[in-house]
PDB file of C-alpha atoms in Angstrom:
ATOM      1  CA  MET Y   1     -21.706  -2.166  10.774  1.00 74.00           C
ATOM      2  CA  SER Y   2     -19.472  -2.381   7.730  1.00 84.00           C
ATOM      3  CA  SER Y   3     -21.094  -2.425   4.297  1.00 90.00           C
ATOM      4  CA  ASN Y   4     -18.516  -5.039   3.276  1.00 94.00           C
ATOM      5  CA  LEU Y   5     -19.659  -7.993   5.379  1.00 95.00           C
ATOM      6  CA  GLY Y   6     -21.598  -9.402   2.427  1.00 94.00           C
ATOM      7  CA  VAL Y   7     -18.303 -10.319   0.777  1.00 96.00           C
ATOM      8  CA  PHE Y   8     -18.499 -13.739   2.463  1.00 95.00           C
ATOM      9  CA  ALA Y   9     -21.697 -14.582   0.583  1.00 94.00           C
ATOM     10  CA  LEU Y  10     -20.098 -13.974  -2.834  1.00 95.00           C
ATOM     11  CA  SER Y  11     -19.145 -16.781  -5.195  1.00 94.00           C
ATOM     12  CA  ASP Y  12     -15.654 -17.023  -6.674  1.00 94.00           C
ATOM     13  CA  ALA Y  13     -17.010 -15.609  -9.923  1.00 96.00           C
ATOM     14  CA  GLU Y  14     -18.630 -12.678  -8.133  1.00 96.00           C
ATOM     15  CA  MET Y  15     -15.395 -11.977  -6.247  1.00 96.00           C
ATOM     16  CA  ALA Y  16     -13.485 -11.918  -9.524  1.00 96.00           C
ATOM     17  CA  GLU Y  17     -16.074  -9.646 -11.142  1.00 97.00           C
ATOM     18  CA  ARG Y  18     -15.752  -7.235  -8.224  1.00 97.00           C
ATOM     19  CA  LYS Y  19     -11.937  -7.276  -8.497  1.00 97.00           C
ATOM     20  CA  ILE Y  20     -11.383  -8.911  -5.098  1.00 97.00           C
ATOM     21  CA  THR Y  21      -8.656 -11.514  -4.717  1.00 97.00           C
ATOM     22  CA  VAL Y  22      -8.115 -13.864  -1.807  1.00 97.00           C
ATOM     23  CA  ILE Y  23      -4.815 -15.126  -0.405  1.00 96.00           C
ATOM     24  CA  THR Y  24      -4.183 -17.389   2.586  1.00 97.00           C
ATOM     25  CA  ILE Y  25      -0.888 -16.450   4.243  1.00 97.00           C
ATOM     26  CA  GLY Y  26      -0.669 -19.212   6.845  1.00 97.00           C
ATOM     27  CA  GLN Y  27      -2.081 -20.715  10.032  1.00 98.00           C
ATOM     28  CA  LEU Y  28      -2.195 -18.635  13.221  1.00 98.00           C
ATOM     29  CA  GLU Y  29      -1.571 -20.440  16.496  1.00 98.00           C
ATOM     30  CA  LEU Y  30      -4.213 -19.567  19.100  1.00 98.00           C
ATOM     31  CA  PRO Y  31      -3.442 -21.664  22.202  1.00 97.00           C
ATOM     32  CA  THR Y  32      -5.602 -19.503  24.490  1.00 97.00           C
ATOM     33  CA  GLY Y  33      -8.229 -18.516  21.935  1.00 97.00           C
ATOM     34  CA  GLU Y  34      -7.787 -14.885  23.010  1.00 96.00           C
ATOM     35  CA  ILE Y  35      -7.034 -12.792  19.921  1.00 97.00           C
ATOM     36  CA  ILE Y  36      -5.178  -9.505  19.788  1.00 94.00           C
ATOM     37  CA  ALA Y  37      -5.401  -7.195  16.767  1.00 94.00           C
ATOM     38  CA  CYS Y  38      -3.099  -4.186  16.871  1.00 91.00           C
ATOM     39  CA  ASP Y  39      -0.527  -2.001  15.199  1.00 91.00           C
ATOM     40  CA  PRO Y  40       2.621  -3.924  16.251  1.00 89.00           C
ATOM     41  CA  LEU Y  41       4.622  -0.687  16.336  1.00 87.00           C
ATOM     42  CA  ILE Y  42       2.410   0.989  18.945  1.00 82.00           C
ATOM     43  CA  THR Y  43       3.583   0.160  22.453  1.00 62.00           C
ATOM     44  CA  GLY Y  44       2.394   1.023  25.925  1.00 54.00           C
ATOM     45  CA  LEU Y  45      -1.299   0.454  25.182  1.00 50.00           C
ATOM     46  CA  GLY Y  46      -1.525  -2.942  26.868  1.00 65.00           C
ATOM     47  CA  ARG Y  47      -2.696  -4.496  23.590  1.00 77.00           C
ATOM     48  CA  PRO Y  48      -6.056  -5.788  24.912  1.00 87.00           C
ATOM     49  CA  ALA Y  49      -7.569  -8.960  23.448  1.00 92.00           C
ATOM     50  CA  PHE Y  50     -11.034  -9.125  21.940  1.00 94.00           C
ATOM     51  CA  SER Y  51     -13.789  -9.749  24.484  1.00 94.00           C
ATOM     52  CA  ARG Y  52     -14.994 -12.866  22.661  1.00 96.00           C
ATOM     53  CA  LYS Y  53     -12.771 -15.940  22.753  1.00 96.00           C
ATOM     54  CA  VAL Y  54     -12.581 -18.800  20.257  1.00 97.00           C
ATOM     55  CA  LYS Y  55     -11.776 -22.466  20.705  1.00 97.00           C
ATOM     56  CA  PRO Y  56      -7.968 -22.879  20.960  1.00 98.00           C
ATOM     57  CA  GLY Y  57      -6.418 -24.173  17.759  1.00 97.00           C
ATOM     58  CA  ARG Y  58      -4.703 -23.230  14.491  1.00 98.00           C
ATOM     59  CA  TYR Y  59      -6.696 -21.103  12.065  1.00 98.00           C
ATOM     60  CA  PRO Y  60      -6.032 -19.744   8.571  1.00 98.00           C
ATOM     61  CA  VAL Y  61      -5.256 -16.071   8.091  1.00 98.00           C
ATOM     62  CA  ILE Y  62      -6.849 -14.832   4.874  1.00 98.00           C
ATOM     63  CA  LEU Y  63      -6.344 -11.468   3.195  1.00 98.00           C
ATOM     64  CA  LEU Y  64      -8.780  -9.855   0.779  1.00 98.00           C
ATOM     65  CA  GLN Y  65      -7.052  -7.634  -1.758  1.00 97.00           C
ATOM     66  CA  ALA Y  66      -8.447  -4.953  -4.053  1.00 97.00           C
ATOM     67  CA  GLN Y  67      -7.046  -1.944  -5.901  1.00 95.00           C
ATOM     68  CA  GLY Y  68      -3.560  -3.261  -5.152  1.00 94.00           C
ATOM     69  CA  ARG Y  69      -4.158  -2.950  -1.396  1.00 96.00           C
ATOM     70  CA  ILE Y  70      -4.998  -5.175   1.558  1.00 97.00           C
ATOM     71  CA  ALA Y  71      -8.738  -4.563   1.925  1.00 97.00           C
ATOM     72  CA  ALA Y  72      -9.456  -6.856   4.881  1.00 97.00           C
ATOM     73  CA  ALA Y  73      -7.771  -9.382   7.160  1.00 98.00           C
ATOM     74  CA  VAL Y  74      -9.735 -12.466   8.137  1.00 98.00           C
ATOM     75  CA  LEU Y  75      -9.410 -15.348  10.578  1.00 98.00           C
ATOM     76  CA  ARG Y  76     -11.555 -18.315   9.507  1.00 98.00           C
ATOM     77  CA  PHE Y  77     -12.798 -20.648  12.278  1.00 98.00           C
ATOM     78  CA  GLY Y  78     -15.374 -22.683  10.368  1.00 95.00           C
ATOM     79  CA  SER Y  79     -16.924 -23.125   6.940  1.00 94.00           C
ATOM     80  CA  GLY Y  80     -20.084 -21.507   5.691  1.00 93.00           C
ATOM     81  CA  VAL Y  81     -21.632 -18.051   5.457  1.00 95.00           C
ATOM     82  CA  PRO Y  82     -22.264 -16.189   8.722  1.00 96.00           C
ATOM     83  CA  ALA Y  83     -25.904 -16.009   9.795  1.00 96.00           C
ATOM     84  CA  ARG Y  84     -25.345 -12.735  11.648  1.00 96.00           C
ATOM     85  CA  TRP Y  85     -22.623 -10.272  12.567  1.00 97.00           C
ATOM     86  CA  GLU Y  86     -21.554  -8.408  15.666  1.00 96.00           C
ATOM     87  CA  LEU Y  87     -18.966  -5.730  16.293  1.00 95.00           C
ATOM     88  CA  ALA Y  88     -15.794  -7.173  17.849  1.00 95.00           C
ATOM     89  CA  THR Y  89     -15.048  -5.179  20.998  1.00 92.00           C
ATOM     90  CA  PHE Y  90     -11.889  -5.294  23.072  1.00 88.00           C
ATOM     91  CA  ALA Y  91     -11.802  -6.383  26.708  1.00 83.00           C
ATOM     92  CA  SER Y  92     -11.558  -3.315  28.929  1.00 75.00           C
ATOM     93  CA  ASP Y  93      -9.987  -3.089  32.369  1.00 66.00           C
ATOM     94  CA  ARG Y  94     -10.012   0.703  32.654  1.00 62.00           C
ATOM     95  CA  PRO Y  95     -12.147   3.687  31.597  1.00 60.00           C
ATOM     96  CA  PRO Y  96     -11.613   4.472  27.898  1.00 59.00           C
ATOM     97  CA  VAL Y  97      -9.340   7.369  27.037  1.00 59.00           C
ATOM     98  CA  TYR Y  98     -11.498   8.182  23.992  1.00 58.00           C
ATOM     99  CA  LYS Y  99     -15.022   7.136  23.041  1.00 57.00           C
ATOM    100  CA  SER Y 100     -14.200   4.345  20.582  1.00 64.00           C
ATOM    101  CA  GLU Y 101     -11.075   2.995  22.315  1.00 63.00           C
ATOM    102  CA  PHE Y 102     -12.479  -0.500  22.869  1.00 73.00           C
ATOM    103  CA  LEU Y 103     -14.353  -0.610  19.539  1.00 80.00           C
ATOM    104  CA  GLU Y 104     -11.365  -0.260  17.200  1.00 82.00           C
ATOM    105  CA  PHE Y 105      -7.599  -0.285  17.142  1.00 87.00           C
ATOM    106  CA  ILE Y 106      -5.416   2.563  15.987  1.00 87.00           C
ATOM    107  CA  VAL Y 107      -2.872   2.106  13.203  1.00 91.00           C
ATOM    108  CA  ASP Y 108      -0.122   4.722  13.046  1.00 90.00           C
ATOM    109  CA  ASP Y 109       2.414   2.902  10.850  1.00 89.00           C
ATOM    110  CA  ALA Y 110       0.279   1.416   8.038  1.00 92.00           C
ATOM    111  CA  VAL Y 111       0.666  -2.136   9.392  1.00 94.00           C
ATOM    112  CA  ALA Y 112      -1.509  -4.340  11.612  1.00 95.00           C
ATOM    113  CA  SER Y 113      -1.267  -7.794  13.168  1.00 95.00           C
ATOM    114  CA  PHE Y 114      -3.160 -10.757  14.611  1.00 96.00           C
ATOM    115  CA  MET Y 115      -1.683 -12.752  17.487  1.00 95.00           C
ATOM    116  CA  ASP Y 116      -2.655 -14.890  20.456  1.00 95.00           C
ATOM    117  CA  LYS Y 117      -2.634 -13.137  23.823  1.00 92.00           C
ATOM    118  CA  SER Y 118       0.043 -15.550  25.043  1.00 92.00           C
ATOM    119  CA  VAL Y 119       2.539 -13.950  22.636  1.00 91.00           C
ATOM    120  CA  LEU Y 120       2.697 -10.991  25.053  1.00 86.00           C
ATOM    121  CA  THR Y 121       4.209 -13.247  27.744  1.00 86.00           C
ATOM    122  CA  LEU Y 122       6.469 -15.184  25.393  1.00 85.00           C
ATOM    123  CA  MET Y 123       9.491 -13.070  26.250  1.00 79.00           C
ATOM    124  CA  ILE Y 124      10.529 -12.078  29.771  1.00 73.00           C
ATOM    125  CA  ASP Y 125      11.349  -8.553  28.641  1.00 77.00           C
ATOM    126  CA  LEU Y 126       8.396  -6.819  26.955  1.00 78.00           C
ATOM    127  CA  GLU Y 127      10.812  -4.407  25.277  1.00 83.00           C
ATOM    128  CA  GLU Y 128      12.433  -7.395  23.574  1.00 85.00           C
ATOM    129  CA  LEU Y 129       9.032  -8.389  22.168  1.00 84.00           C
ATOM    130  CA  ASP Y 130       8.360  -4.822  21.039  1.00 85.00           C
ATOM    131  CA  ASP Y 131      11.747  -4.723  19.294  1.00 88.00           C
ATOM    132  CA  PHE Y 132      11.016  -8.022  17.543  1.00 89.00           C
ATOM    133  CA  LEU Y 133       7.582  -6.858  16.338  1.00 87.00           C
ATOM    134  CA  ALA Y 134       9.052  -3.561  15.161  1.00 88.00           C
ATOM    135  CA  ASP Y 135      11.854  -5.297  13.250  1.00 91.00           C
ATOM    136  CA  VAL Y 136       9.372  -7.579  11.480  1.00 90.00           C
ATOM    137  CA  ALA Y 137       6.961  -4.737  10.729  1.00 89.00           C
ATOM    138  CA  TRP Y 138       9.644  -2.503   9.235  1.00 89.00           C
ATOM    139  CA  SER Y 139      10.923  -5.301   6.992  1.00 89.00           C
ATOM    140  CA  LEU Y 140       7.436  -6.447   5.948  1.00 89.00           C
ATOM    141  CA  ASN Y 141       6.682  -6.817   2.240  1.00 90.00           C
ATOM    142  CA  ARG Y 142       2.904  -6.310   2.395  1.00 92.00           C
ATOM    143  CA  PHE Y 143       2.224  -9.370   4.600  1.00 96.00           C
ATOM    144  CA  GLY Y 144       3.878 -12.265   6.387  1.00 95.00           C
ATOM    145  CA  MET Y 145       3.951 -14.573   9.408  1.00 95.00           C
ATOM    146  CA  GLU Y 146       6.788 -14.816  11.907  1.00 93.00           C
ATOM    147  CA  ASN Y 147       7.714 -16.878  14.983  1.00 92.00           C
ATOM    148  CA  PRO Y 148       9.222 -14.716  17.750  1.00 89.00           C
ATOM    149  CA  ILE Y 149      11.182 -17.673  19.161  1.00 89.00           C
ATOM    150  CA  ASP Y 150      12.751 -20.408  17.011  1.00 89.00           C
ATOM    151  CA  GLY Y 151      11.248 -23.797  17.758  1.00 90.00           C
ATOM    152  CA  ASN Y 152       8.133 -22.317  19.402  1.00 92.00           C
ATOM    153  CA  PRO Y 153       4.966 -22.593  17.263  1.00 94.00           C
ATOM    154  CA  LEU Y 154       3.546 -19.291  18.543  1.00 94.00           C
ATOM    155  CA  ASN Y 155       3.455 -16.860  15.649  1.00 95.00           C
ATOM    156  CA  VAL Y 156       2.288 -13.422  14.575  1.00 95.00           C
ATOM    157  CA  ALA Y 157       0.503 -12.486  11.349  1.00 97.00           C
ATOM    158  CA  MET Y 158       1.270  -9.008   9.960  1.00 96.00           C
ATOM    159  CA  PHE Y 159      -0.154  -7.157   6.976  1.00 96.00           C
ATOM    160  CA  ASP Y 160      -0.419  -3.716   5.408  1.00 96.00           C
ATOM    161  CA  THR Y 161      -3.573  -1.746   6.148  1.00 95.00           C
ATOM    162  CA  GLY Y 162      -5.510  -0.545   3.133  1.00 92.00           C
ATOM    163  CA  PHE Y 163      -4.824   3.135   2.604  1.00 92.00           C
ATOM    164  CA  GLY Y 164      -2.594   3.299   5.707  1.00 91.00           C
ATOM    165  CA  ASP Y 165      -3.145   4.847   9.118  1.00 92.00           C
ATOM    166  CA  GLY Y 166      -6.504   5.117  10.845  1.00 90.00           C
ATOM    167  CA  GLY Y 167      -8.846   3.484  13.320  1.00 91.00           C
ATOM    168  CA  TYR Y 168     -10.082   0.082  12.169  1.00 94.00           C
ATOM    169  CA  ARG Y 169     -12.971  -2.042  13.403  1.00 94.00           C
ATOM    170  CA  SER Y 170     -13.374  -5.799  13.365  1.00 96.00           C
ATOM    171  CA  PHE Y 171     -16.494  -7.948  13.121  1.00 97.00           C
ATOM    172  CA  TRP Y 172     -17.453 -11.458  14.233  1.00 97.00           C
ATOM    173  CA  GLY Y 173     -19.363 -13.519  11.682  1.00 97.00           C
ATOM    174  CA  LEU Y 174     -21.465 -15.998  13.675  1.00 97.00           C
ATOM    175  CA  ASP Y 175     -23.337 -19.151  12.725  1.00 96.00           C
ATOM    176  CA  ALA Y 176     -26.965 -19.796  13.642  1.00 96.00           C
ATOM    177  CA  ALA Y 177     -25.906 -21.082  17.062  1.00 96.00           C
ATOM    178  CA  GLY Y 178     -23.863 -17.949  17.781  1.00 96.00           C
ATOM    179  CA  GLU Y 179     -20.452 -19.577  17.298  1.00 96.00           C
ATOM    180  CA  PRO Y 180     -17.729 -17.679  15.396  1.00 97.00           C
ATOM    181  CA  LEU Y 181     -17.112 -18.607  11.768  1.00 97.00           C
ATOM    182  CA  VAL Y 182     -14.912 -15.621  10.892  1.00 98.00           C
ATOM    183  CA  LEU Y 183     -13.263 -12.566  12.367  1.00 98.00           C
ATOM    184  CA  MET Y 184     -12.845  -9.766   9.816  1.00 97.00           C
ATOM    185  CA  THR Y 185     -10.944  -6.507  10.175  1.00 97.00           C
ATOM    186  CA  ASP Y 186     -12.109  -4.087   7.490  1.00 96.00           C
ATOM    187  CA  PHE Y 187      -9.483  -1.651   6.161  1.00 96.00           C
ATOM    188  CA  GLU Y 188     -12.104   0.342   4.250  1.00 93.00           C
ATOM    189  CA  VAL Y 189     -10.850  -0.266   0.721  1.00 96.00           C
ATOM    190  CA  LEU Y 190     -13.979  -2.126  -0.410  1.00 96.00           C
ATOM    191  CA  GLU Y 191     -17.322  -0.370  -0.708  1.00 95.00           C
ATOM    192  CA  ASN Y 192     -20.488  -2.468  -0.482  1.00 95.00           C
ATOM    193  CA  ALA Y 193     -18.318  -5.598  -0.844  1.00 96.00           C
ATOM    194  CA  ASP Y 194     -17.008  -4.326  -4.185  1.00 96.00           C
ATOM    195  CA  GLY Y 195     -13.337  -3.717  -4.927  1.00 96.00           C
ATOM    196  CA  ARG Y 196     -13.646  -1.888  -8.226  1.00 95.00           C
ATOM    197  CA  GLU Y 197     -12.286   1.635  -8.186  1.00 87.00           C
ATOM    198  CA  GLY Y 198     -14.755   4.172  -9.512  1.00 70.00           C
ATOM    199  CA  ASP Y 199     -17.241   1.425 -10.490  1.00 53.00           C
ATOM    200  CA  ARG Y 200     -18.633   0.211  -7.193  1.00 48.00           C
ATOM    201  CA  ALA Y 201     -21.868  -1.539  -6.309  1.00 46.00           C
ATOM    202  CA  ASN Y 202     -24.850   0.499  -5.152  1.00 43.00           C
TER     203      ASN Y 202
END
């Protein structure tokens, strides 16, 4: 598990002391409740959704920033501090190509995204969708939200990834009843929920 999950138990003052800032970039439409996290510039991987689903709705996308970088991307489904955490795995319909394939997603272009699974069927031609995601990703200024089709509320959240390329894991923060409060993708900028460079918590 990530050493940074305790960030959700910090007060505003503690976040400021640890040099972590919070920004909400918009509301993500999740009509199916099936969430995809991926590098939008990587195609041909099927972009599997997470195994766990959430209640369909619109949820805020929150970014944690530290050291001038995006340290984590968060979807918030309810208020409060998670009672426990679990690793967010991806639904698998085939044997994994490599050991951690369904435990993380690979970033090869220093940008990642959250979207509803239904975005993948929004356009008849999947290449058209790939071209759209690539265009948005290449023009991205650190983070943003875009609608692939004008007039359709379905949208995609995109954001830079910490120090860039790598394999990144996500975590479900659950309440006492086992319902999701947050989904956090950790880009490994924080250490022990501390964003200070060279002066981190033990």
